[in-house]
């Protein structure tokens, strides 16, 4: 049966753009449709920087109605609306203030594919989150539908005045241009292997195909272990003095206003309160430590962010958590990513030595992480001050 492919690349124009999503379309378009789909023949629908959510919805409904296998490639920018704080795919006219009206609600993607046969829909996703969406991902998973296979990544906001590229999706396209399409799980793994340390700080999406109908019932999903964890954290602890207000909202507002020191001071106060009430290794306290690590990233202080993530990892290990626990691996991966952004040689050497010690205990899901740290340290030592 012929397959259907939807290529959707969307990001805002102007100062709100975090990623040049449409830059991946020429690379994907060079791949034969049958290879994109993994079927003998396929029809391709392409949407480049669409303007209106309703126009995208119309295309989603059209491809959702097709009977054969459906493969959806999505590159773009994740944002939250200010009223309901729900994830949206930013479109060309989207600004932080107009997400609710000009962006595509992610739940529309989930709902339009909800009635498709289990196992018939695959999503390959390469998103960059803005600061607010990145914070939301700490306690939420991006729900793309229970019947769909979902593979990809969500990257943190790029450096200020930098427009990122959809590197994961470009790598997928490069692999497919060979003319052979490996199983989607293998394709996903190959892409991350090629990305290397660039993607250590990303949220990795790994949801295998849903069960498919077989005589006598359903075939079970194959066992799997995600390369990196989805964000997992306890329920957000309430502020000790003003429990009626969510401190995360105040922190987000401070970050958006550029008051990074105020945001960190507020998070530190909650971290200290949680430590006094529950202990330094409690999930309540570690939650706020992780918030502070992300705040340092938003403030472009990669060294401080790396140091906090290293401390979180050490605390979890000291408390008895396993080196392959998702929360431990996430902390070390995030520390590795931030270390790669440190430009001060003295700080990079100091933090790199600590990271190498941790990587020896927590190698993570991707091969070569420890050797990458050691190689970078050798290069730092060989470089004169």
Tab-separated table of C-alpha atoms in Angstrom:
chain	number	residue	atom	x	y	z
A	1	UNK	CA	0.000	0.000	0.000
A	2	UNK	CA	1.383	3.453	-0.889
A	3	UNK	CA	2.625	5.578	1.989
A	4	UNK	CA	2.143	9.259	2.743
A	5	UNK	CA	4.801	11.690	3.948
A	6	UNK	CA	4.210	15.111	5.504
A	7	UNK	CA	7.184	17.474	5.660
A	8	UNK	CA	6.372	20.313	8.080
A	9	UNK	CA	8.984	22.976	8.818
A	10	UNK	CA	7.836	26.031	10.742
A	11	UNK	CA	9.406	28.840	12.738
A	12	UNK	CA	8.673	32.532	13.302
A	13	UNK	CA	10.127	35.312	11.219
A	14	UNK	CA	12.005	38.131	12.885
A	15	UNK	CA	13.453	38.288	16.390
A	16	UNK	CA	11.309	35.444	17.731
A	17	UNK	CA	13.023	32.862	15.513
A	18	UNK	CA	15.176	30.355	17.377
A	19	UNK	CA	15.724	27.877	14.549
A	20	UNK	CA	15.796	28.028	10.761
A	21	UNK	CA	13.439	25.094	10.390
A	22	UNK	CA	12.825	25.427	6.655
A	23	UNK	CA	16.537	24.987	5.913
A	24	UNK	CA	16.072	21.228	6.249
A	25	UNK	CA	13.436	20.958	3.530
A	26	UNK	CA	15.811	20.968	0.519
A	27	UNK	CA	17.767	18.128	2.124
A	28	UNK	CA	14.607	16.122	2.813
A	29	UNK	CA	13.243	16.881	-0.653
A	30	UNK	CA	16.347	15.278	-2.166
A	31	UNK	CA	15.374	11.944	-0.599
A	32	UNK	CA	13.160	9.714	-2.793
A	33	UNK	CA	9.580	9.617	-1.438
A	34	UNK	CA	9.652	5.843	-1.053
A	35	UNK	CA	12.756	6.116	1.150
A	36	UNK	CA	11.161	8.828	3.281
A	37	UNK	CA	8.140	6.604	3.801
A	38	UNK	CA	9.745	3.184	3.917
A	39	UNK	CA	7.155	1.914	1.404
A	40	UNK	CA	7.343	0.975	-2.282
A	41	UNK	CA	5.683	4.240	-3.316
A	42	UNK	CA	4.645	7.372	-1.433
A	43	UNK	CA	3.000	10.752	-1.807
A	44	UNK	CA	4.725	13.758	-0.251
A	45	UNK	CA	3.040	16.864	1.194
A	46	UNK	CA	5.315	19.787	2.073
A	47	UNK	CA	4.596	22.794	4.306
A	48	UNK	CA	7.331	25.428	4.539
A	49	UNK	CA	6.937	28.202	7.141
A	50	UNK	CA	3.109	28.192	7.060
A	51	UNK	CA	1.305	31.316	8.211
A	52	UNK	CA	-2.025	30.096	9.589
A	53	UNK	CA	-2.788	27.305	12.090
A	54	UNK	CA	-5.983	26.432	10.234
A	55	UNK	CA	-4.080	25.870	7.004
A	56	UNK	CA	-1.791	23.412	8.782
A	57	UNK	CA	-4.802	21.726	10.387
A	58	UNK	CA	-6.350	21.204	6.948
A	59	UNK	CA	-3.212	19.403	5.761
A	60	UNK	CA	-3.037	17.343	8.958
A	61	UNK	CA	-6.603	16.158	8.432
A	62	UNK	CA	-5.917	15.307	4.814
A	63	UNK	CA	-2.884	13.131	5.557
A	64	UNK	CA	-4.575	11.601	8.612
A	65	UNK	CA	-7.337	10.336	6.347
A	66	UNK	CA	-4.975	8.390	4.096
A	67	UNK	CA	-5.234	4.609	4.570
A	68	UNK	CA	-1.581	3.566	4.327
A	69	UNK	CA	1.502	4.210	6.470
A	70	UNK	CA	1.998	7.858	7.396
A	71	UNK	CA	5.387	9.394	8.192
A	72	UNK	CA	5.488	12.959	9.515
A	73	UNK	CA	8.702	14.980	9.666
A	74	UNK	CA	8.384	18.068	11.904
A	75	UNK	CA	11.115	20.673	12.349
A	76	UNK	CA	10.396	23.822	14.277
A	77	UNK	CA	10.084	25.753	17.481
A	78	UNK	CA	8.122	24.852	20.613
A	79	UNK	CA	6.363	27.608	22.564
A	80	UNK	CA	3.705	27.907	25.278
A	81	UNK	CA	0.631	30.072	25.150
A	82	UNK	CA	0.399	32.515	28.041
A	83	UNK	CA	-3.157	31.661	29.041
A	84	UNK	CA	-3.195	27.863	29.350
A	85	UNK	CA	0.550	27.154	29.172
A	86	UNK	CA	0.078	24.459	26.532
A	87	UNK	CA	2.705	23.545	23.920
A	88	UNK	CA	2.388	24.950	20.405
A	89	UNK	CA	4.392	24.704	17.207
A	90	UNK	CA	5.317	28.294	16.394
A	91	UNK	CA	4.421	29.431	12.870
A	92	UNK	CA	5.685	32.294	10.738
A	93	UNK	CA	3.640	35.023	12.451
A	94	UNK	CA	4.065	33.750	16.001
A	95	UNK	CA	5.463	35.998	18.719
A	96	UNK	CA	5.629	35.225	22.464
A	97	UNK	CA	2.485	37.304	23.005
A	98	UNK	CA	0.452	35.742	20.176
A	99	UNK	CA	1.191	32.016	20.556
A	100	UNK	CA	-2.426	31.209	21.401
A	101	UNK	CA	-3.698	32.748	18.165
A	102	UNK	CA	-0.915	32.299	15.614
A	103	UNK	CA	0.748	28.973	16.519
A	104	UNK	CA	-0.399	25.380	16.026
A	105	UNK	CA	-1.515	23.676	19.267
A	106	UNK	CA	0.462	20.468	19.636
A	107	UNK	CA	-2.718	18.737	20.787
A	108	UNK	CA	-4.126	19.208	17.273
A	109	UNK	CA	-1.400	16.903	15.975
A	110	UNK	CA	-2.265	14.336	18.631
A	111	UNK	CA	-6.014	14.563	18.021
A	112	UNK	CA	-5.899	14.421	14.223
A	113	UNK	CA	-3.904	11.174	14.301
A	114	UNK	CA	-5.845	9.681	17.216
A	115	UNK	CA	-8.190	7.573	15.073
A	116	UNK	CA	-5.528	6.164	12.787
A	117	UNK	CA	-4.731	2.464	13.059
A	118	UNK	CA	-2.179	1.705	15.788
A	119	UNK	CA	1.300	1.342	14.360
A	120	UNK	CA	0.513	3.138	11.083
A	121	UNK	CA	1.869	6.591	12.035
A	122	UNK	CA	5.460	7.633	12.689
A	123	UNK	CA	6.575	11.104	13.762
A	124	UNK	CA	10.182	12.271	13.423
A	125	UNK	CA	10.564	15.494	15.384
A	126	UNK	CA	13.311	18.113	15.682
A	127	UNK	CA	12.228	20.999	17.903
A	128	UNK	CA	13.936	23.869	19.698
A	129	UNK	CA	12.099	25.043	22.803
A	130	UNK	CA	11.969	28.644	23.938
A	131	UNK	CA	12.829	29.408	27.571
A	132	UNK	CA	9.296	28.982	28.891
A	133	UNK	CA	8.656	25.753	26.963
A	134	UNK	CA	11.990	24.357	28.128
A	135	UNK	CA	10.949	24.942	31.728
A	136	UNK	CA	7.571	23.308	31.056
A	137	UNK	CA	9.330	20.193	29.760
A	138	UNK	CA	10.846	19.690	33.194
A	139	UNK	CA	7.521	18.386	34.516
A	140	UNK	CA	5.649	17.469	31.339
A	141	UNK	CA	6.144	15.077	28.453
A	142	UNK	CA	5.235	16.203	24.942
A	143	UNK	CA	2.181	14.049	24.236
A	144	UNK	CA	2.031	13.112	20.566
A	145	UNK	CA	-0.598	10.362	20.845
A	146	UNK	CA	-0.577	6.863	22.248
A	147	UNK	CA	-0.896	5.100	18.871
A	148	UNK	CA	2.008	6.886	17.179
A	149	UNK	CA	5.696	6.043	17.053
A	150	UNK	CA	7.630	9.201	17.965
A	151	UNK	CA	11.375	9.705	17.575
A	152	UNK	CA	13.431	12.856	17.724
A	153	UNK	CA	14.691	15.520	20.066
A	154	UNK	CA	13.781	18.786	21.754
A	155	UNK	CA	16.783	21.088	22.092
A	156	UNK	CA	17.132	23.933	24.603
A	157	UNK	CA	17.076	27.552	23.431
A	158	UNK	CA	20.185	28.484	21.441
A	159	UNK	CA	22.569	31.215	22.507
A	160	UNK	CA	21.333	34.775	22.349
A	161	UNK	CA	21.240	36.263	18.849
A	162	UNK	CA	21.887	32.801	17.433
A	163	UNK	CA	19.533	31.015	15.054
A	164	UNK	CA	19.965	27.261	15.373
A	165	UNK	CA	19.648	24.666	12.641
A	166	UNK	CA	17.569	21.455	12.789
A	167	UNK	CA	20.707	19.314	13.033
A	168	UNK	CA	18.900	16.112	14.011
A	169	UNK	CA	16.549	16.308	11.029
A	170	UNK	CA	19.357	17.202	8.632
A	171	UNK	CA	21.261	14.172	9.874
A	172	UNK	CA	18.195	11.983	9.326
A	173	UNK	CA	17.900	13.320	5.778
A	174	UNK	CA	21.603	12.776	5.107
A	175	UNK	CA	21.345	9.151	6.197
A	176	UNK	CA	18.261	8.604	4.031
A	177	UNK	CA	19.939	10.133	0.968
A	178	UNK	CA	22.008	6.962	0.778
A	179	UNK	CA	18.861	5.394	-0.687
A	180	UNK	CA	18.280	2.921	2.141
A	181	UNK	CA	15.895	3.431	5.031
A	182	UNK	CA	16.830	1.460	8.148
A	183	UNK	CA	14.167	0.648	10.757
A	184	UNK	CA	13.100	3.890	12.383
A	185	UNK	CA	14.617	3.007	15.773
A	186	UNK	CA	17.967	2.343	14.072
A	187	UNK	CA	17.672	5.502	11.988
A	188	UNK	CA	17.069	7.527	15.150
A	189	UNK	CA	20.056	5.965	16.917
A	190	UNK	CA	22.351	6.566	13.938
A	191	UNK	CA	21.356	10.234	13.876
A	192	UNK	CA	22.220	10.761	17.534
A	193	UNK	CA	25.489	8.900	17.155
A	194	UNK	CA	26.474	11.334	14.408
A	195	UNK	CA	25.359	14.381	16.398
A	196	UNK	CA	27.634	13.401	19.282
A	197	UNK	CA	28.083	15.822	22.215
A	198	UNK	CA	26.121	18.535	20.424
A	199	UNK	CA	22.927	16.778	21.500
A	200	UNK	CA	23.831	15.656	25.027
A	201	UNK	CA	21.579	18.295	26.603
A	202	UNK	CA	18.528	17.528	24.483
A	203	UNK	CA	15.310	15.864	25.552
A	204	UNK	CA	15.216	12.725	23.403
A	205	UNK	CA	11.872	11.400	22.218
A	206	UNK	CA	11.792	7.616	21.899
A	207	UNK	CA	8.320	6.101	21.684
A	208	UNK	CA	8.296	2.852	19.680
A	209	UNK	CA	5.392	1.849	17.440
A	210	UNK	CA	2.115	1.065	19.135
A	211	UNK	CA	0.812	-2.505	19.184
A	212	UNK	CA	-0.664	-3.617	15.866
A	213	UNK	CA	-3.575	-5.944	15.406
A	214	UNK	CA	-2.732	-9.613	14.817
A	215	UNK	CA	-4.938	-12.695	14.752
A	216	UNK	CA	-6.051	-13.445	18.265
A	217	UNK	CA	-5.227	-10.054	19.737
A	218	UNK	CA	-2.460	-7.474	19.641
A	219	UNK	CA	1.261	-7.870	19.229
A	220	UNK	CA	3.029	-6.402	22.210
A	221	UNK	CA	5.456	-3.528	21.924
A	222	UNK	CA	9.098	-4.568	21.843
A	223	UNK	CA	11.025	-3.744	25.007
A	224	UNK	CA	13.085	-0.607	24.819
A	225	UNK	CA	15.116	1.813	26.870
A	226	UNK	CA	15.146	5.465	25.845
A	227	UNK	CA	18.603	6.895	25.168
A	228	UNK	CA	17.847	9.830	27.425
A	229	UNK	CA	15.035	10.417	29.851
A	230	UNK	CA	11.981	12.419	29.306
A	231	UNK	CA	11.930	15.120	31.958
A	232	UNK	CA	10.979	13.437	35.212
A	233	UNK	CA	10.524	15.463	38.359
A	234	UNK	CA	8.234	15.533	41.368
A	235	UNK	CA	5.184	17.725	41.480
A	236	UNK	CA	6.267	21.302	41.697
A	237	UNK	CA	6.762	22.199	45.365
A	238	UNK	CA	4.830	25.217	46.537
A	239	UNK	CA	6.510	28.279	47.928
A	240	UNK	CA	6.779	28.084	51.725
A	241	UNK	CA	5.571	31.620	52.402
A	242	UNK	CA	3.001	32.131	49.632
A	243	UNK	CA	1.622	28.692	48.752
A	244	UNK	CA	-1.184	30.148	46.683
A	245	UNK	CA	1.284	31.312	44.018
A	246	UNK	CA	3.317	29.076	41.722
A	247	UNK	CA	6.927	30.269	42.024
A	248	UNK	CA	7.715	28.873	38.598
A	249	UNK	CA	5.475	31.551	37.072
A	250	UNK	CA	7.399	34.290	38.904
A	251	UNK	CA	10.711	32.787	37.844
A	252	UNK	CA	9.623	32.582	34.203
A	253	UNK	CA	8.520	36.217	34.283
A	254	UNK	CA	11.887	37.258	35.717
A	255	UNK	CA	13.774	35.358	33.012
A	256	UNK	CA	11.643	36.873	30.267
A	257	UNK	CA	12.363	40.326	31.690
A	258	UNK	CA	16.087	39.625	31.738
A	259	UNK	CA	16.258	39.634	35.557
A	260	UNK	CA	18.343	36.480	35.762
A	261	UNK	CA	19.787	37.204	39.204
A	262	UNK	CA	16.301	37.701	40.655
A	263	UNK	CA	15.147	34.426	39.084
A	264	UNK	CA	18.094	32.528	40.538
A	265	UNK	CA	17.644	34.105	43.979
A	266	UNK	CA	14.011	33.009	44.067
A	267	UNK	CA	14.878	29.466	42.977
A	268	UNK	CA	17.715	29.348	45.519
A	269	UNK	CA	15.320	30.340	48.316
A	270	UNK	CA	13.030	27.467	47.410
A	271	UNK	CA	15.965	25.077	47.090
A	272	UNK	CA	17.147	25.999	50.584
A	273	UNK	CA	13.634	25.687	52.025
A	274	UNK	CA	13.201	22.257	50.414
A	275	UNK	CA	16.602	21.165	51.745
A	276	UNK	CA	15.653	22.171	55.291
A	277	UNK	CA	12.294	20.445	55.062
A	278	UNK	CA	13.177	17.288	53.157
A	279	UNK	CA	16.956	16.905	52.955
A	280	UNK	CA	19.617	17.748	50.395
A	281	UNK	CA	19.019	14.543	48.372
A	282	UNK	CA	15.237	14.848	48.314
A	283	UNK	CA	13.444	15.180	45.002
A	284	UNK	CA	11.992	18.466	46.244
A	285	UNK	CA	15.436	19.975	46.764
A	286	UNK	CA	16.943	18.452	43.631
A	287	UNK	CA	14.060	19.804	41.571
A	288	UNK	CA	15.063	23.337	42.520
A	289	UNK	CA	18.729	22.572	41.885
A	290	UNK	CA	17.814	21.514	38.360
A	291	UNK	CA	15.729	24.668	37.926
A	292	UNK	CA	18.793	26.729	38.916
A	293	UNK	CA	20.934	24.819	36.416
A	294	UNK	CA	18.531	25.744	33.641
A	295	UNK	CA	18.371	29.352	34.859
A	296	UNK	CA	22.145	29.547	34.584
A	297	UNK	CA	21.842	28.259	31.021
A	298	UNK	CA	19.272	30.958	30.213
A	299	UNK	CA	21.665	33.543	31.683
A	300	UNK	CA	24.410	32.197	29.344
A	301	UNK	CA	26.500	31.106	32.339
A	302	UNK	CA	27.431	27.664	31.040
A	303	UNK	CA	30.096	27.072	33.682
A	304	UNK	CA	27.659	27.589	36.557
A	305	UNK	CA	25.016	25.475	34.834
A	306	UNK	CA	27.536	22.675	34.303
A	307	UNK	CA	28.669	22.843	37.927
A	308	UNK	CA	25.109	22.602	39.252
A	309	UNK	CA	24.308	19.631	37.031
A	310	UNK	CA	27.480	17.903	38.214
A	311	UNK	CA	26.432	18.508	41.816
A	312	UNK	CA	22.961	17.127	41.145
A	313	UNK	CA	24.442	13.971	39.616
A	314	UNK	CA	26.847	13.469	42.514
A	315	UNK	CA	24.070	13.999	45.035
A	316	UNK	CA	21.867	11.424	43.367
A	317	UNK	CA	24.693	8.885	43.204
A	318	UNK	CA	25.660	9.488	46.822
A	319	UNK	CA	22.026	8.940	47.803
A	320	UNK	CA	22.185	5.483	46.261
A	321	UNK	CA	20.651	6.033	42.845
A	322	UNK	CA	21.954	3.749	40.120
A	323	UNK	CA	24.385	5.141	37.517
A	324	UNK	CA	21.904	4.118	34.801
A	325	UNK	CA	18.928	5.791	36.508
A	326	UNK	CA	17.287	8.223	34.062
A	327	UNK	CA	17.588	11.163	36.476
A	328	UNK	CA	21.303	10.517	36.965
A	329	UNK	CA	21.984	10.128	33.255
A	330	UNK	CA	20.026	13.286	32.517
A	331	UNK	CA	22.097	15.311	34.977
A	332	UNK	CA	25.407	14.068	33.551
A	333	UNK	CA	24.260	14.565	29.948
A	334	UNK	CA	23.162	18.121	30.713
A	335	UNK	CA	26.464	18.820	32.474
A	336	UNK	CA	28.320	17.465	29.429
A	337	UNK	CA	26.335	19.690	27.094
A	338	UNK	CA	26.929	22.818	29.175
A	339	UNK	CA	30.624	22.027	29.559
A	340	UNK	CA	30.914	22.111	25.797
A	341	UNK	CA	29.740	25.741	25.907
A	342	UNK	CA	32.340	26.929	28.453
A	343	UNK	CA	34.828	29.275	26.797
A	344	UNK	CA	37.111	30.043	29.740
A	345	UNK	CA	39.996	27.558	29.535
A	346	UNK	CA	40.668	27.377	33.284
A	347	UNK	CA	37.011	26.694	34.067
A	348	UNK	CA	36.747	24.219	31.202
A	349	UNK	CA	39.723	22.238	32.493
A	350	UNK	CA	38.427	22.198	36.070
A	351	UNK	CA	34.910	21.190	35.125
A	352	UNK	CA	36.134	18.755	32.499
A	353	UNK	CA	38.184	16.858	35.071
A	354	UNK	CA	35.095	16.519	37.283
A	355	UNK	CA	32.971	15.503	34.296
A	356	UNK	CA	35.485	12.844	33.251
A	357	UNK	CA	35.294	11.287	36.719
A	358	UNK	CA	31.506	11.224	36.506
A	359	UNK	CA	31.486	9.909	32.934
A	360	UNK	CA	33.594	6.951	34.054
A	361	UNK	CA	30.744	6.035	36.409
A	362	UNK	CA	27.835	7.233	34.254
A	363	UNK	CA	28.709	6.582	30.598
A	364	UNK	CA	25.152	7.252	29.427
A	365	UNK	CA	23.272	5.704	26.530
A	366	UNK	CA	25.423	7.015	23.710
A	367	UNK	CA	28.792	5.480	22.920
A	368	UNK	CA	31.934	7.573	23.131
A	369	UNK	CA	30.856	10.121	25.756
A	370	UNK	CA	33.791	9.485	28.097
A	371	UNK	CA	36.307	9.458	25.274
A	372	UNK	CA	34.857	12.742	24.022
A	373	UNK	CA	35.549	14.370	27.398
A	374	UNK	CA	39.072	12.976	27.547
A	375	UNK	CA	39.803	14.117	23.992
A	376	UNK	CA	38.591	17.652	24.730
A	377	UNK	CA	40.675	17.750	27.902
A	378	UNK	CA	43.797	16.702	25.981
A	379	UNK	CA	43.152	19.463	23.460
A	380	UNK	CA	42.705	22.019	26.251
A	381	UNK	CA	45.975	20.977	27.856
A	382	UNK	CA	47.794	21.247	24.544
A	383	UNK	CA	46.446	24.754	23.886
A	384	UNK	CA	48.486	27.615	25.390
A	385	UNK	CA	46.682	30.153	27.539
